[in-house]
Short mmCIF file of C-alpha atoms in Angstrom, two decimals:
data_model
loop_
_atom_site.label_atom_id
_atom_site.label_comp_id
_atom_site.label_asym_id
_atom_site.label_seq_id
_atom_site.Cartn_x
_atom_site.Cartn_y
_atom_site.Cartn_z
CA VAL A 26 11.18 -34.81 -23.14
CA ILE A 27 7.72 -33.76 -24.36
CA GLU A 28 5.85 -35.93 -26.73
CA HIS A 29 3.88 -35.02 -28.64
CA ASP A 30 1.02 -36.74 -30.15
CA ALA A 31 -0.70 -36.98 -33.99
CA VAL A 32 -4.57 -35.08 -32.53
CA SER A 33 -4.37 -31.92 -33.80
CA LEU A 34 -4.06 -29.64 -30.46
CA THR A 35 -7.31 -27.19 -30.62
CA GLU A 36 -9.55 -30.54 -31.01
CA ARG A 37 -7.87 -31.45 -27.54
CA PHE A 38 -8.78 -27.93 -26.17
CA ARG A 39 -10.65 -25.00 -27.20
CA ALA A 40 -11.23 -21.89 -24.92
CA PRO A 41 -15.08 -22.06 -23.96
CA ARG A 42 -17.22 -19.06 -24.75
CA ARG A 43 -18.78 -18.80 -21.10
CA LEU A 44 -17.48 -19.81 -17.98
CA THR A 45 -19.22 -19.30 -14.48
CA VAL A 46 -17.00 -19.30 -10.70
CA THR A 47 -18.89 -19.73 -7.93
CA ALA A 48 -17.84 -19.78 -4.29
CA LEU A 49 -19.26 -22.83 -2.03
CA ASP A 50 -21.56 -21.98 0.63
CA GLY A 51 -21.19 -24.01 4.14
CA MET A 52 -17.88 -25.22 4.24
CA PRO A 53 -16.86 -25.54 8.10
CA LEU A 54 -13.60 -24.84 9.47
CA VAL A 55 -11.25 -28.00 8.84
CA ALA A 56 -9.66 -30.11 11.26
CA PRO A 57 -6.63 -32.57 11.18
CA GLY A 58 -7.89 -35.64 10.20
CA ASP A 59 -11.00 -34.63 8.39
CA ALA A 60 -11.84 -36.08 4.54
CA LEU A 61 -12.66 -33.00 2.59
CA ALA A 62 -14.34 -34.68 -0.52
CA PRO A 63 -17.41 -35.19 2.06
CA LEU A 64 -17.08 -32.10 3.50
CA ILE A 65 -16.91 -30.73 -0.27
CA ALA A 66 -19.78 -32.43 -1.21
CA ALA A 67 -21.97 -31.47 1.53
CA ALA A 68 -21.30 -28.01 0.87
CA LEU A 69 -22.26 -28.70 -3.05
CA GLU A 70 -25.43 -29.79 -1.58
CA ALA A 71 -25.80 -26.77 0.45
CA SER A 72 -24.95 -23.96 -2.21
CA ALA A 73 -27.63 -26.35 -4.61
CA ILE A 74 -24.97 -27.23 -6.84
CA ALA A 75 -25.87 -30.41 -9.00
CA VAL A 76 -22.26 -31.08 -10.29
CA GLN A 77 -21.88 -31.94 -13.92
CA ASP A 78 -18.71 -33.59 -15.64
CA ASP A 79 -15.89 -31.58 -16.35
CA ASP A 80 -16.31 -29.19 -13.61
CA VAL A 81 -13.32 -27.53 -11.85
CA ILE A 82 -13.30 -27.69 -8.19
CA VAL A 83 -10.66 -25.59 -6.82
CA VAL A 84 -9.76 -25.64 -3.17
CA ALA A 85 -7.32 -23.87 -1.23
CA GLN A 86 -4.55 -25.26 0.07
CA LYS A 87 -4.61 -24.16 3.71
CA ILE A 88 -7.71 -26.65 4.24
CA VAL A 89 -6.00 -29.40 2.40
CA SER A 90 -2.93 -28.33 4.74
CA LYS A 91 -5.26 -28.55 7.55
CA SER A 92 -6.89 -31.65 7.34
CA GLU A 93 -3.38 -33.13 6.53
CA GLY A 94 -2.57 -31.69 10.29
CA ARG A 95 0.48 -29.24 8.90
CA LEU A 96 -0.06 -27.24 11.57
CA VAL A 97 3.06 -26.57 13.47
CA HIS A 98 3.58 -25.06 17.13
CA LEU A 99 5.94 -22.30 17.08
CA ALA A 100 7.26 -22.97 20.43
CA ASP A 101 8.05 -26.71 18.66
CA VAL A 102 10.49 -25.13 16.52
CA GLU A 103 13.98 -24.49 17.31
CA PRO A 104 15.75 -22.28 15.37
CA GLY A 105 19.27 -22.85 14.37
CA GLY A 106 22.26 -20.77 13.57
CA ARG A 107 21.34 -20.23 10.12
CA ALA A 108 18.05 -19.18 10.85
CA LEU A 109 18.76 -17.07 13.46
CA GLN A 110 21.00 -15.18 11.32
CA LEU A 111 18.87 -14.69 8.54
CA ALA A 112 15.61 -13.78 10.49
CA ARG A 113 18.02 -10.84 12.18
CA GLU A 114 18.88 -9.97 8.82
CA LEU A 115 15.00 -9.76 7.79
CA ASP A 116 13.57 -9.19 10.73
CA LYS A 117 11.58 -12.25 10.74
CA ASP A 118 10.50 -14.58 13.75
CA PRO A 119 13.67 -16.87 13.51
CA ARG A 120 11.38 -20.15 14.20
CA MET A 121 9.66 -19.04 10.90
CA VAL A 122 12.98 -18.74 8.82
CA GLN A 123 13.92 -21.94 10.27
CA LEU A 124 10.26 -23.82 9.33
CA VAL A 125 11.07 -21.72 5.74
CA LEU A 126 14.64 -23.22 5.25
CA ASP A 127 13.41 -26.91 6.37
CA GLU A 128 10.48 -26.65 3.53
CA SER A 129 12.79 -25.31 0.77
CA THR A 130 15.89 -26.66 -1.12
CA GLU A 131 17.12 -23.37 -2.14
CA ILE A 132 16.83 -19.55 -0.98
CA VAL A 133 16.18 -17.55 -4.69
CA ARG A 134 16.15 -14.26 -3.42
CA LEU A 135 17.01 -12.64 0.08
CA GLY A 136 15.66 -8.76 1.35
CA GLN A 137 13.28 -6.09 1.91
CA GLY A 138 12.01 -8.95 4.68
CA VAL A 139 11.26 -11.18 1.93
CA LEU A 140 12.61 -14.83 1.86
CA ILE A 141 11.92 -16.44 -1.59
CA VAL A 142 12.44 -20.19 -1.90
CA GLU A 143 12.38 -22.71 -3.91
CA HIS A 144 10.17 -25.58 -2.17
CA ARG A 145 10.97 -28.96 -2.16
CA GLN A 146 8.22 -29.49 -4.34
CA GLY A 147 9.71 -26.65 -7.12
CA PHE A 148 7.70 -23.93 -6.54
CA VAL A 149 9.20 -20.81 -6.28
CA MET A 150 7.21 -18.99 -3.64
CA ALA A 151 7.79 -16.44 -0.56
CA ASN A 152 8.09 -18.09 3.06
CA ALA A 153 7.61 -21.82 1.28
CA GLY A 154 4.28 -21.11 1.02
CA ILE A 155 3.96 -21.26 4.93
CA ASP A 156 0.97 -19.34 6.15
CA GLN A 157 -0.11 -17.35 9.38
CA SER A 158 -3.40 -15.93 8.48
CA ASN A 159 -6.38 -17.85 9.31
CA VAL A 160 -4.34 -20.27 11.42
CA PRO A 161 -4.76 -20.14 15.41
CA PRO A 162 -2.21 -18.17 17.01
CA GLY A 163 1.30 -19.39 17.56
CA TYR A 164 1.02 -21.79 14.96
CA ALA A 165 2.03 -21.70 11.35
CA LEU A 166 0.58 -24.14 8.16
CA LEU A 167 2.92 -25.69 6.07
CA LEU A 168 2.12 -26.67 2.45
CA PRO A 169 0.96 -30.09 2.34
CA GLU A 170 3.49 -32.96 2.29
CA ASP A 171 3.03 -33.49 -1.48
CA VAL A 172 0.35 -31.62 -2.93
CA GLN A 173 -0.01 -33.23 -6.38
CA ARG A 174 -0.47 -36.27 -4.42
CA SER A 175 -2.85 -34.72 -1.99
CA THR A 176 -4.74 -33.31 -5.51
CA ALA A 177 -5.20 -36.48 -7.03
CA ALA A 178 -6.39 -38.34 -4.01
CA LEU A 179 -8.70 -35.39 -3.68
CA ALA A 180 -9.92 -35.53 -7.39
CA GLU A 181 -10.59 -39.21 -7.17
CA GLY A 182 -12.02 -38.94 -3.83
CA LEU A 183 -15.00 -36.46 -5.20
CA CYS A 184 -15.39 -38.42 -8.33
CA ALA A 185 -16.47 -40.95 -6.15
CA VAL A 186 -18.47 -39.05 -3.61
CA LEU A 187 -19.97 -37.06 -6.58
CA SER A 188 -20.40 -39.62 -9.22
CA ALA A 189 -18.48 -37.37 -12.03
CA ARG A 190 -15.71 -36.57 -13.65
CA VAL A 191 -14.71 -33.75 -11.93
CA ALA A 192 -11.32 -31.99 -11.91
CA VAL A 193 -9.49 -30.53 -9.09
CA ILE A 194 -7.10 -27.59 -8.47
CA VAL A 195 -5.26 -27.00 -5.03
CA SER A 196 -4.64 -23.49 -4.91
CA ASP A 197 -2.93 -21.00 -3.29
CA SER A 198 -2.34 -17.20 -3.37
CA VAL A 199 1.04 -16.08 -3.94
CA GLY A 200 3.03 -12.64 -5.10
CA ARG A 201 4.68 -12.36 -8.14
CA ALA A 202 7.67 -11.17 -9.80
CA TRP A 203 7.18 -7.32 -11.52
CA ARG A 204 3.43 -7.06 -10.14
CA ASN A 205 1.50 -5.56 -7.08
CA GLY A 206 -0.94 -8.01 -5.41
CA THR A 207 -1.57 -11.52 -4.73
CA MET A 208 -3.68 -13.59 -7.30
CA GLY A 209 -4.71 -17.78 -6.98
CA GLN A 210 -1.90 -19.98 -8.46
CA ALA A 211 -2.09 -23.55 -9.00
CA LEU A 212 -0.28 -25.86 -6.77
CA GLY A 213 -1.31 -29.09 -7.97
CA VAL A 214 -3.83 -30.31 -10.82
CA ALA A 215 -5.84 -33.26 -11.60
CA GLY A 216 -7.89 -34.35 -14.36
CA LEU A 217 -7.06 -31.07 -16.63
CA PRO A 218 -3.68 -30.51 -17.92
CA GLY A 219 -1.96 -27.74 -16.04
CA VAL A 220 -0.51 -25.95 -19.13
CA VAL A 221 -2.44 -26.67 -22.43
CA ASP A 222 0.45 -27.10 -25.06
CA LEU A 223 -0.73 -25.29 -28.64
CA ARG A 224 2.49 -25.93 -30.15
CA GLY A 225 1.66 -25.99 -33.93
CA ASP A 226 -0.98 -24.07 -33.72
CA THR A 227 -1.56 -21.47 -36.55
CA ASP A 228 -2.91 -18.04 -36.25
CA MET A 229 -5.54 -16.35 -38.37
CA TYR A 230 -2.92 -15.60 -40.84
CA GLY A 231 -1.55 -19.51 -41.07
CA ARG A 232 1.52 -18.14 -39.07
CA GLU A 233 2.35 -20.49 -36.16
CA LEU A 234 1.51 -18.99 -32.64
CA ARG A 235 4.21 -17.39 -30.87
CA VAL A 236 2.37 -17.77 -27.51
CA SER A 237 1.84 -21.54 -27.52
CA GLU A 238 1.43 -22.81 -24.08
CA ILE A 239 -1.54 -21.76 -21.76
CA ALA A 240 -1.85 -21.72 -18.25
CA LEU A 241 -4.63 -22.98 -17.83
CA ALA A 242 -4.51 -24.45 -14.21
CA ASP A 243 -3.40 -21.03 -13.24
CA CYS A 244 -5.73 -18.87 -14.96
CA ILE A 245 -8.63 -21.19 -13.20
CA ALA A 246 -7.27 -20.20 -10.33
CA ALA A 247 -6.62 -16.96 -10.84
CA ALA A 248 -10.72 -16.87 -11.40
CA ALA A 249 -11.50 -18.88 -8.31
CA SER A 250 -9.33 -16.28 -6.41
CA LEU A 251 -11.94 -13.47 -7.31
CA VAL A 252 -15.17 -15.36 -5.45
CA MET A 253 -12.92 -17.15 -2.65
CA GLY A 254 -11.34 -13.80 -1.21
CA GLU A 255 -8.47 -13.43 1.39
CA SER A 256 -9.86 -11.59 4.37
CA GLY A 257 -11.65 -13.82 6.16
CA GLU A 258 -14.60 -14.85 4.01
CA ARG A 259 -14.12 -18.34 4.85
CA ARG A 260 -14.80 -19.64 1.12
CA PRO A 261 -12.15 -21.96 0.74
CA VAL A 262 -13.55 -24.31 -2.44
CA ALA A 263 -14.55 -22.48 -5.70
CA LEU A 264 -16.57 -24.69 -8.75
CA VAL A 265 -15.72 -23.25 -12.17
CA ARG A 266 -17.68 -24.46 -14.82
CA GLY A 267 -17.94 -24.47 -18.65
CA LEU A 268 -14.51 -25.98 -19.49
CA GLU A 269 -15.05 -29.06 -21.78
CA ALA A 270 -13.30 -32.18 -22.64
CA LEU A 271 -11.01 -31.70 -19.66
CA ALA A 272 -9.77 -35.24 -19.57
CA ALA A 273 -9.08 -35.59 -23.56
CA GLY A 274 -6.74 -32.43 -23.15
CA SER A 275 -4.65 -34.08 -20.42
CA THR A 276 -2.26 -35.12 -22.77
CA PRO A 277 0.79 -34.55 -23.21
CA GLU A 278 1.70 -33.30 -19.41
CA ARG A 279 3.65 -30.34 -19.10
CA PRO A 280 4.69 -29.20 -15.55
CA LEU A 281 3.36 -25.97 -14.08
CA THR A 282 6.56 -25.14 -12.91
CA ARG A 283 9.54 -23.77 -15.02
CA GLU A 284 12.71 -25.88 -15.78
CA LYS A 285 15.27 -24.21 -13.83
CA THR A 286 17.64 -23.98 -17.06
CA ARG A 287 14.68 -22.34 -18.50
CA ASP A 288 14.18 -19.78 -15.91
CA LEU A 289 16.13 -16.39 -16.51
CA PHE A 290 14.72 -15.30 -12.87
CA ARG A 291 16.81 -17.85 -10.34
CA VAL B 14 3.03 7.27 -0.81
CA ILE B 15 -0.45 5.59 -0.35
CA GLU B 16 -3.09 7.56 1.54
CA HIS B 17 -5.54 5.59 3.20
CA ASP B 18 -8.62 6.92 4.09
CA ALA B 19 -11.08 5.91 7.40
CA VAL B 20 -13.30 3.40 5.59
CA SER B 21 -13.48 -0.31 6.79
CA LEU B 22 -11.25 -1.53 4.07
CA THR B 23 -13.57 -4.63 3.19
CA GLU B 24 -16.54 -1.69 2.90
CA ARG B 25 -14.82 -0.92 -0.15
CA PHE B 26 -14.24 -4.46 -2.08
CA ARG B 27 -15.62 -7.96 -0.69
CA ALA B 28 -15.01 -11.10 -2.80
CA PRO B 29 -18.22 -11.82 -4.94
CA ARG B 30 -19.84 -15.26 -4.63
CA ARG B 31 -20.54 -15.85 -7.86
CA LEU B 32 -19.02 -14.34 -11.16
CA THR B 33 -19.96 -15.33 -15.24
CA VAL B 34 -17.02 -14.41 -17.67
CA THR B 35 -18.70 -14.49 -21.31
CA ALA B 36 -16.58 -13.78 -24.64
CA LEU B 37 -18.40 -12.18 -26.80
CA ASP B 38 -19.66 -12.77 -30.12
CA GLY B 39 -19.53 -10.89 -33.58
CA MET B 40 -16.35 -8.29 -33.25
CA PRO B 41 -15.00 -7.62 -36.77
CA LEU B 42 -11.43 -7.76 -37.68
CA VAL B 43 -10.20 -4.12 -35.98
CA ALA B 44 -8.71 -1.50 -38.60
CA PRO B 45 -6.52 1.04 -37.96
CA GLY B 46 -8.93 4.43 -37.17
CA ASP B 47 -11.67 2.39 -36.13
CA ALA B 48 -13.60 3.27 -33.06
CA LEU B 49 -13.97 0.12 -30.54
CA ALA B 50 -16.75 1.56 -28.12
CA PRO B 51 -18.97 1.06 -31.09
CA LEU B 52 -18.08 -1.89 -32.22
CA ILE B 53 -18.00 -3.82 -28.95
CA ALA B 54 -21.57 -2.31 -28.17
CA ALA B 55 -22.53 -4.02 -31.23
CA ALA B 56 -20.83 -7.17 -30.30
CA LEU B 57 -22.42 -7.05 -26.90
CA GLU B 58 -26.12 -6.70 -28.74
CA ALA B 59 -25.00 -9.42 -31.06
CA SER B 60 -24.31 -11.62 -27.79
CA ALA B 61 -27.66 -10.77 -26.36
CA ILE B 62 -25.97 -9.52 -23.45
CA ALA B 63 -27.72 -5.97 -21.94
CA VAL B 64 -24.95 -4.62 -19.90
CA GLN B 65 -25.40 -3.74 -15.99
CA ASP B 66 -23.28 -1.31 -13.76
CA ASP B 67 -20.81 -2.95 -12.58
CA ASP B 68 -20.13 -5.27 -15.77
CA VAL B 69 -15.98 -5.56 -16.55
CA ILE B 70 -14.82 -5.33 -20.08
CA VAL B 71 -12.07 -7.03 -20.74
CA VAL B 72 -10.57 -6.16 -24.08
CA ALA B 73 -7.27 -7.67 -25.73
CA GLN B 74 -4.68 -5.42 -26.35
CA LYS B 75 -4.51 -6.36 -29.72
CA ILE B 76 -7.61 -4.61 -31.14
CA VAL B 77 -6.48 -1.69 -29.36
CA SER B 78 -2.96 -1.63 -30.77
CA LYS B 79 -4.49 -2.11 -34.01
CA SER B 80 -7.58 0.56 -34.22
CA GLU B 81 -4.70 2.61 -33.06
CA GLY B 82 -2.55 1.94 -36.06
CA ARG B 83 0.24 0.70 -34.28
CA LEU B 84 1.12 -1.83 -36.94
CA VAL B 85 4.68 -1.38 -37.93
CA HIS B 86 5.87 -2.66 -41.48
CA LEU B 87 9.07 -4.41 -40.70
CA ALA B 88 10.75 -3.44 -44.25
CA ASP B 89 10.84 -0.20 -42.69
CA VAL B 90 12.94 -0.83 -39.89
CA GLU B 91 16.77 -0.22 -39.92
CA PRO B 92 18.28 -2.20 -37.07
CA GLY B 93 21.48 -0.35 -35.52
CA GLY B 94 24.46 -1.82 -34.26
CA ARG B 95 23.09 -2.90 -31.02
CA ALA B 96 20.10 -4.63 -32.47
CA LEU B 97 21.83 -6.65 -34.96
CA GLN B 98 24.60 -7.70 -32.61
CA LEU B 99 21.76 -8.94 -29.67
CA ALA B 100 19.65 -10.03 -32.80
CA ARG B 101 22.94 -12.30 -33.57
CA GLU B 102 23.00 -13.59 -30.10
CA LEU B 103 19.45 -14.02 -29.47
CA ASP B 104 18.65 -15.45 -33.50
CA LYS B 105 16.11 -13.36 -33.71
CA ASP B 106 14.83 -10.92 -36.38
CA PRO B 107 17.27 -7.40 -36.03
CA ARG B 108 14.13 -5.48 -37.05
CA MET B 109 12.07 -7.17 -34.24
CA VAL B 110 15.19 -6.63 -32.01
CA GLN B 111 15.31 -2.82 -32.65
CA LEU B 112 11.48 -2.32 -31.91
CA VAL B 113 12.11 -4.11 -28.92
CA LEU B 114 14.57 -1.44 -27.96
CA ASP B 115 13.23 1.54 -29.51
CA GLU B 116 9.82 0.64 -27.06
CA SER B 117 12.01 0.06 -24.03
CA THR B 118 14.17 1.76 -21.10
CA GLU B 119 15.90 -1.14 -19.98
CA ILE B 120 16.53 -4.86 -20.62
CA VAL B 121 15.90 -6.54 -17.42
CA ARG B 122 17.11 -10.17 -19.23
CA LEU B 123 19.03 -11.88 -21.77
CA GLY B 124 18.92 -15.46 -23.05
CA GLN B 125 17.57 -18.50 -24.49
CA GLY B 126 15.77 -16.73 -27.59
CA VAL B 127 14.22 -14.31 -25.27
CA LEU B 128 14.46 -10.79 -24.40
CA ILE B 129 12.70 -9.46 -21.70
CA VAL B 130 12.70 -5.81 -21.10
CA GLU B 131 10.94 -3.31 -18.93
CA HIS B 132 8.47 -1.18 -21.56
CA ARG B 133 8.47 2.67 -21.75
CA GLN B 134 5.26 2.13 -19.81
CA GLY B 135 6.78 0.34 -17.01
CA PHE B 136 5.58 -3.55 -17.43
CA VAL B 137 8.42 -5.92 -17.41
CA MET B 138 7.55 -8.22 -20.19
CA ALA B 139 9.49 -10.32 -23.05
CA ASN B 140 10.08 -8.57 -26.55
CA ALA B 141 8.20 -5.18 -25.06
CA GLY B 142 4.83 -6.91 -25.59
CA ILE B 143 5.29 -6.36 -29.67
CA ASP B 144 3.41 -9.30 -31.30
CA GLN B 145 3.18 -10.76 -34.86
CA SER B 146 0.85 -13.79 -33.98
CA ASN B 147 -2.77 -12.32 -36.29
CA VAL B 148 -1.04 -9.87 -37.43
CA PRO B 149 -0.21 -9.83 -41.16
CA PRO B 150 2.73 -11.48 -42.62
CA GLY B 151 5.82 -8.76 -42.76
CA TYR B 152 4.48 -6.78 -40.02
CA ALA B 153 4.59 -6.26 -35.82
CA LEU B 154 2.05 -4.81 -33.68
CA LEU B 155 3.14 -2.30 -31.05
CA LEU B 156 1.57 -1.99 -27.38
CA PRO B 157 -0.43 1.31 -27.44
CA GLU B 158 1.33 4.32 -27.28
CA ASP B 159 -0.31 5.22 -23.66
CA VAL B 160 -2.40 2.14 -22.59
CA GLN B 161 -3.54 3.67 -19.60
CA ARG B 162 -4.88 6.47 -21.41
CA SER B 163 -6.31 4.57 -24.11
CA THR B 164 -8.31 2.29 -21.88
CA ALA B 165 -9.43 5.18 -19.64
CA ALA B 166 -10.78 6.67 -23.01
CA LEU B 167 -12.32 3.07 -23.75
CA ALA B 168 -13.97 3.13 -20.56
CA GLU B 169 -15.50 6.91 -21.15
CA GLY B 170 -16.68 5.32 -24.67
CA LEU B 171 -18.31 2.19 -23.58
CA CYS B 172 -20.16 4.04 -20.37
CA ALA B 173 -21.49 6.72 -22.99
CA VAL B 174 -22.25 4.21 -25.71
CA LEU B 175 -23.79 1.25 -23.04
CA SER B 176 -25.11 4.13 -20.80
CA ALA B 177 -23.78 1.85 -17.72
CA ARG B 178 -21.11 2.36 -15.15
CA VAL B 179 -19.21 -0.48 -16.53
CA ALA B 180 -15.18 -0.77 -15.82
CA VAL B 181 -12.97 -1.73 -18.41
CA ILE B 182 -9.35 -4.06 -18.42
CA VAL B 183 -7.41 -3.50 -21.29
CA SER B 184 -5.24 -7.12 -21.36
CA ASP B 185 -2.27 -9.45 -23.17
CA SER B 186 -0.92 -12.92 -22.83
CA VAL B 187 2.13 -12.85 -20.94
CA GLY B 188 4.97 -14.92 -20.14
CA ARG B 189 6.19 -15.45 -16.04
CA ALA B 190 8.88 -15.59 -13.77
CA TRP B 191 9.10 -19.42 -12.43
CA ARG B 192 5.94 -20.64 -14.21
CA ASN B 193 5.26 -22.48 -17.80
CA GLY B 194 2.45 -20.72 -19.84
CA THR B 195 1.05 -17.69 -20.52
CA MET B 196 -2.20 -15.31 -18.99
CA GLY B 197 -4.02 -12.67 -19.66
CA GLN B 198 -2.30 -9.93 -17.49
CA ALA B 199 -3.78 -6.31 -17.34
CA LEU B 200 -2.05 -3.62 -19.07
CA GLY B 201 -4.50 -0.62 -18.53
CA VAL B 202 -7.56 -0.49 -15.71
CA ALA B 203 -10.36 2.09 -15.87
CA GLY B 204 -13.36 1.99 -13.28
CA LEU B 205 -11.83 -0.43 -10.65
CA PRO B 206 -8.73 -0.64 -8.66
CA GLY B 207 -6.10 -2.75 -10.28
CA VAL B 208 -4.91 -4.03 -6.91
CA VAL B 209 -7.34 -4.05 -3.95
CA ASP B 210 -5.35 -2.97 -0.60
CA LEU B 211 -6.62 -5.01 2.19
CA ARG B 212 -3.91 -4.02 4.53
CA GLY B 213 -5.22 -3.74 8.23
CA ASP B 214 -8.06 -6.29 7.24
CA THR B 215 -7.57 -9.25 9.41
CA ASP B 216 -8.30 -12.94 9.66
CA MET B 217 -10.59 -14.98 11.56
CA TYR B 218 -8.87 -14.96 14.26
CA GLY B 219 -8.26 -11.22 14.70
CA ARG B 220 -4.49 -11.31 13.04
CA GLU B 221 -3.65 -8.91 10.49
CA LEU B 222 -3.63 -10.35 7.19
CA ARG B 223 -0.45 -11.19 5.78
CA VAL B 224 -1.60 -11.25 2.23
CA SER B 225 -2.74 -7.86 2.11
CA GLU B 226 -3.17 -6.76 -1.81
CA ILE B 227 -5.08 -8.85 -4.27
CA ALA B 228 -4.26 -8.43 -7.61
CA LEU B 229 -7.82 -7.67 -8.47
CA ALA B 230 -7.08 -6.67 -12.51
CA ASP B 231 -4.60 -9.05 -13.44
CA CYS B 232 -7.34 -11.87 -11.92
CA ILE B 233 -10.21 -10.36 -14.10
CA ALA B 234 -7.60 -10.39 -16.84
CA ALA B 235 -6.90 -14.17 -16.37
CA ALA B 236 -10.55 -15.44 -16.03
CA ALA B 237 -10.78 -13.74 -19.12
CA SER B 238 -8.26 -15.10 -20.85
CA LEU B 239 -9.80 -18.45 -20.65
CA VAL B 240 -12.80 -17.70 -22.64
CA MET B 241 -10.60 -15.11 -25.50
CA GLY B 242 -8.64 -18.06 -25.93
CA GLU B 243 -5.37 -17.73 -28.10
CA SER B 244 -5.83 -19.73 -31.15
CA GLY B 245 -7.14 -17.88 -33.39
CA GLU B 246 -10.70 -17.99 -31.80
CA ARG B 247 -10.70 -14.05 -32.62
CA ARG B 248 -12.21 -13.38 -29.53
CA PRO B 249 -11.18 -9.95 -28.71
CA VAL B 250 -13.55 -9.21 -25.82
CA ALA B 251 -14.99 -10.52 -22.73
CA LEU B 252 -17.59 -9.77 -20.14
CA VAL B 253 -17.11 -10.39 -16.70
CA ARG B 254 -19.89 -10.13 -14.52
CA GLY B 255 -20.81 -10.15 -10.58
CA LEU B 256 -18.02 -8.02 -8.94
CA GLU B 257 -19.88 -5.26 -6.90
CA ALA B 258 -19.50 -1.73 -6.24
CA LEU B 259 -15.96 -1.50 -8.39
CA ALA B 260 -16.15 2.74 -8.31
CA ALA B 261 -16.47 2.61 -4.97
CA GLY B 262 -13.18 0.67 -4.37
CA SER B 263 -10.88 2.48 -6.63
CA THR B 264 -9.39 4.38 -3.95
CA PRO B 265 -6.43 4.08 -2.60
CA GLU B 266 -5.20 3.55 -6.09
CA ARG B 267 -2.43 1.32 -6.57
CA PRO B 268 0.04 0.61 -9.41
CA LEU B 269 -0.43 -2.69 -11.39
CA THR B 270 3.57 -2.74 -11.83
CA ARG B 271 5.89 -3.19 -8.32
CA GLU B 272 8.13 0.04 -7.70
CA LYS B 273 11.49 -0.55 -9.04
CA THR B 274 13.12 -0.92 -5.59
CA ARG B 275 10.66 -3.28 -4.15
CA ASP B 276 11.34 -5.77 -7.14
CA LEU B 277 14.31 -8.53 -6.03
CA PHE B 278 13.66 -9.87 -10.06
CA ARG B 279 15.05 -6.83 -11.81
#
């Protein structure tokens, strides 16, 4: 149940007129145990960026996972019967399939070499977000154990080390139904509303808006993915500037993922 | 069949380090028959923006449709038997349902008051993209007759009137499977590749990238939607600056929408 408060919804969030999206220079390779907040603070300084309140820092899931030691040595994975069978069907590495099964609650679609699952953390995604790109050969990288918790902790760390009220999005590149190509999408959000609820707002004719919820965090993650790149650019952090009053907009909270019962594609 | 040429793919497109996304001031309400290129050129001038080569101009589908006279008076729509039945099932206006059926080739999902179809132009979307927000009461607004043709024509007009090699994306706000909230998405693209093909590119360990196609146009449309807003802000045009060598990247061409046979959610 979502509670609405009495404040006009447009007072809580207004589209800014101008945004800048900047990839940080100088992020080192991240190793297990590294604290990300000081590394990001150093990269901001190397990029000559003085952080401001309401800046949004978008961080690739990959470096959050690496800092948390979520690398798995594939040689240590023992695929079970189900994984072996699915791997044959899909022409995949059975150890990868076992990891996907371990990380998910449900197979959503299966076919064409693709295994789309509901991740334990609720995301519907291919291969449970497990990645082998930019990961040492023979290893696979899982999503953070609890990406929302990681995001909140990173936001807290960054606010402290930067002495500013920044928001944080942990993002991943994902494929989508119906559309070609991948785009950045939010896995965790802290300090800004993941979804902005405009229900009750009206259009220029006074008619209630049909489109009433904006995927704010996903739009920001998509914008950031344009400067973060895919192809070994090693730019796992971007800063998005221009949004306002983010903290004010963060209630009521709406989840990033659709409730299963409201999803026609499950 | 997609042909790959011999040029290194990363030479064709590299993620820029910095982007700016700016909504234009001074766009008037658009009426049927209005030529958009001069209106946008005037709004750029009013916004004190001197256009450069490789700027991307994102234009809301709504004003393209309005300029093309795609408003339909609902009183003129005669719903047939199928529309009447679906309208009862979905608790919708039967005239709207008739318009949706007229605009689509196939119903993809039906339920929970939602009618998701394949539009004649290939997009999978709710209500065939037909909109009643920011449209005069009693009317509905259809997508442009051929949005790709409209986009190409607008790009040609803008390049001429602005004396610059700009790219154009015509965008709409759409809902998505699995995720809450709407985001900007590209319906038509001219002067830049809608999808950037990185297949053959390698990661920092020399491994071929798993994520191999970037939804460039959709990411740009999503970024632009952050400044264009939903809620009657009347900012139907945004300029995205910072991408490079767009024209060089525009081959090989990949469609925005997945082939049906490669889509597990159809």
